[in-house]
Structures are given as structure tokens and as C-alpha cells.
Amino acid sequence: DDIPKMNYSNSTKEIVVQEYLDKPLIIDNKKFDLRIYILVSSINPMIAFINDEGLARFCTEDYEEPTNKNLKNSFMHLTNYSLNKMSENYVYTEETQEINNG
């Protein structure tokens, strides 16, 4: 019921579906998000493929509820890798490369 009705017939556009959580997921006081990739190749009949691998992205500073004082702290509120890799708290790991190669 929460998904708006859209006309998908004869559409060749790529569509991204996501949902904002007003109570974020937290591990060790860090906000994070999970990405699961699904290819929907047909709506009727429904045919979908779920990728075996997903992605977890973490903030690099402890989460606090947004206030006027901390709202612009991207490292606390945004999980984007492109931002957090610039944080002094960012820890680079080659573990994923080792897992994917091995």
C-alpha cells in the first residue's frame, strides 16, 4: 500500500526504489545503511533476481539525532562512501578485495 501506483508498461527507463528510515540503523553508535541489488525483469509476471552480494555503508562519526548544531556534520548523518573516505576517522581495508579474489 505504501508504493505509489505508477504506469510501468512499455517503460525502458531504469528505476531506483528506496525508502528513507526516520529511525536509522545503528551499529557501535554509527549510522549505516544496507543496499541489496535486485533486477526486476518483468512486472507481470513478476520476475526478479536478487544479487548474491550487497553493500553496507557506515558513517565515520557516532550518530546523534539531528539538531541545528550537528545537522551539517556529513560524517555523522550521511553514509556516502565518497564523503566518508575524506574523514580522518575513515579506515581503509583491503579485506573486500581479498574476499572477492579468494
C-alpha positions as YAML, in Angstrom:
chain: A
units: angstrom
residues:
- id: 1
  name: ASP
  ca: [0.00, 0.00, 0.00]
- id: 2
  name: ASP
  ca: [2.96, 2.37, 0.53]
- id: 3
  name: ILE
  ca: [4.24, 2.05, -3.03]
- id: 4
  name: PRO
  ca: [2.69, 4.68, -5.30]
- id: 5
  name: LYS
  ca: [0.93, 3.40, -8.38]
- id: 6
  name: MET
  ca: [2.99, 4.05, -11.49]
- id: 7
  name: ASN
  ca: [2.50, 3.12, -15.10]
- id: 8
  name: TYR
  ca: [5.41, 0.78, -15.90]
- id: 9
  name: SER
  ca: [4.01, -0.60, -19.14]
- id: 10
  name: ASN
  ca: [6.31, -0.25, -22.13]
- id: 11
  name: SER
  ca: [8.83, 1.60, -19.99]
- id: 12
  name: THR
  ca: [12.50, 1.19, -20.81]
- id: 13
  name: LYS
  ca: [13.62, 3.52, -18.02]
- id: 14
  name: GLU
  ca: [15.75, 2.33, -15.15]
- id: 15
  name: ILE
  ca: [14.01, 2.89, -11.82]
- id: 16
  name: VAL
  ca: [15.55, 3.07, -8.34]
- id: 17
  name: VAL
  ca: [13.34, 2.27, -5.36]
- id: 18
  name: GLN
  ca: [14.46, 3.21, -1.87]
- id: 19
  name: GLU
  ca: [12.89, 4.08, 1.45]
- id: 20
  name: TYR
  ca: [14.07, 6.66, 3.97]
- id: 21
  name: LEU
  ca: [14.12, 5.45, 7.58]
- id: 22
  name: ASP
  ca: [13.49, 8.19, 10.12]
- id: 23
  name: LYS
  ca: [14.98, 5.96, 12.84]
- id: 24
  name: PRO
  ca: [18.34, 4.97, 11.33]
- id: 25
  name: LEU
  ca: [20.08, 1.64, 11.72]
- id: 26
  name: ILE
  ca: [22.94, 1.89, 14.25]
- id: 27
  name: ILE
  ca: [25.91, -0.42, 14.97]
- id: 28
  name: ASP
  ca: [28.54, 0.65, 17.54]
- id: 29
  name: ASN
  ca: [26.94, 4.12, 17.57]
- id: 30
  name: LYS
  ca: [27.50, 4.51, 13.81]
- id: 31
  name: LYS
  ca: [24.64, 5.08, 11.37]
- id: 32
  name: PHE
  ca: [24.71, 2.66, 8.45]
- id: 33
  name: ASP
  ca: [22.66, 1.55, 5.51]
- id: 34
  name: LEU
  ca: [22.33, -1.67, 3.59]
- id: 35
  name: ARG
  ca: [21.99, -1.98, -0.15]
- id: 36
  name: ILE
  ca: [20.56, -5.04, -1.76]
- id: 37
  name: TYR
  ca: [20.50, -5.09, -5.53]
- id: 38
  name: ILE
  ca: [17.52, -6.62, -7.29]
- id: 39
  name: LEU
  ca: [16.90, -6.75, -11.02]
- id: 40
  name: VAL
  ca: [13.21, -6.84, -11.89]
- id: 41
  name: SER
  ca: [13.00, -8.01, -15.47]
- id: 42
  name: SER
  ca: [9.23, -8.30, -15.60]
- id: 43
  name: ILE
  ca: [6.31, -6.99, -13.57]
- id: 44
  name: ASN
  ca: [3.59, -9.25, -14.92]
- id: 45
  name: PRO
  ca: [4.51, -12.00, -14.43]
- id: 46
  name: MET
  ca: [6.87, -10.86, -11.65]
- id: 47
  name: ILE
  ca: [10.42, -11.98, -12.43]
- id: 48
  name: ALA
  ca: [13.17, -10.70, -10.14]
- id: 49
  name: PHE
  ca: [16.79, -11.62, -9.49]
- id: 50
  name: ILE
  ca: [18.49, -10.81, -6.19]
- id: 51
  name: ASN
  ca: [22.26, -10.27, -6.34]
- id: 52
  name: ASP
  ca: [24.22, -12.62, -4.06]
- id: 53
  name: GLU
  ca: [26.21, -9.69, -2.66]
- id: 54
  name: GLY
  ca: [25.03, -6.46, -1.04]
- id: 55
  name: LEU
  ca: [26.69, -3.44, 0.43]
- id: 56
  name: ALA
  ca: [26.85, -1.92, 3.93]
- id: 57
  name: ARG
  ca: [27.91, 1.71, 4.25]
- id: 58
  name: PHE
  ca: [28.83, 3.33, 7.57]
- id: 59
  name: CYS
  ca: [29.23, 6.87, 8.86]
- id: 60
  name: THR
  ca: [32.61, 7.63, 10.39]
- id: 61
  name: GLU
  ca: [31.35, 9.58, 13.42]
- id: 62
  name: ASP
  ca: [28.99, 8.49, 16.20]
- id: 63
  name: TYR
  ca: [25.37, 9.19, 15.42]
- id: 64
  name: GLU
  ca: [23.31, 11.77, 17.29]
- id: 65
  name: GLU
  ca: [19.78, 12.80, 16.44]
- id: 66
  name: PRO
  ca: [19.85, 15.74, 14.04]
- id: 67
  name: THR
  ca: [19.91, 19.18, 15.64]
- id: 68
  name: ASN
  ca: [20.63, 22.62, 14.24]
- id: 69
  name: LYS
  ca: [24.13, 22.29, 15.69]
- id: 70
  name: ASN
  ca: [25.10, 18.92, 14.13]
- id: 71
  name: LEU
  ca: [22.92, 18.74, 11.02]
- id: 72
  name: LYS
  ca: [25.73, 19.78, 8.67]
- id: 73
  name: ASN
  ca: [28.06, 17.07, 10.01]
- id: 74
  name: SER
  ca: [28.06, 14.83, 6.93]
- id: 75
  name: PHE
  ca: [30.30, 12.22, 8.58]
- id: 76
  name: MET
  ca: [27.59, 11.68, 11.23]
- id: 77
  name: HIS
  ca: [24.47, 11.73, 9.08]
- id: 78
  name: LEU
  ca: [25.39, 10.56, 5.57]
- id: 79
  name: THR
  ca: [26.68, 7.09, 4.76]
- id: 80
  name: ASN
  ca: [28.04, 8.02, 1.33]
- id: 81
  name: TYR
  ca: [31.47, 6.49, 0.74]
- id: 82
  name: SER
  ca: [32.50, 9.48, -1.38]
- id: 83
  name: LEU
  ca: [32.13, 11.71, 1.69]
- id: 84
  name: ASN
  ca: [33.28, 9.42, 4.49]
- id: 85
  name: LYS
  ca: [36.53, 8.45, 2.77]
- id: 86
  name: MET
  ca: [37.64, 12.04, 3.45]
- id: 87
  name: SER
  ca: [37.07, 11.74, 7.21]
- id: 88
  name: GLU
  ca: [40.08, 11.47, 9.49]
- id: 89
  name: ASN
  ca: [38.23, 8.51, 11.08]
- id: 90
  name: TYR
  ca: [37.90, 6.57, 7.84]
- id: 91
  name: VAL
  ca: [39.64, 3.19, 7.89]
- id: 92
  name: TYR
  ca: [40.55, 1.72, 4.51]
- id: 93
  name: THR
  ca: [40.54, -2.04, 4.26]
- id: 94
  name: GLU
  ca: [41.63, -4.38, 1.51]
- id: 95
  name: GLU
  ca: [39.63, -7.21, 3.05]
- id: 96
  name: THR
  ca: [36.86, -6.98, 0.47]
- id: 97
  name: GLN
  ca: [39.38, -7.28, -2.34]
- id: 98
  name: GLU
  ca: [40.89, -10.35, -0.65]
- id: 99
  name: ILE
  ca: [37.45, -11.92, -0.22]
- id: 100
  name: ASN
  ca: [36.49, -11.25, -3.83]
- id: 101
  name: ASN
  ca: [39.78, -12.66, -5.11]
- id: 102
  name: GLY
  ca: [39.80, -15.71, -2.95]
...
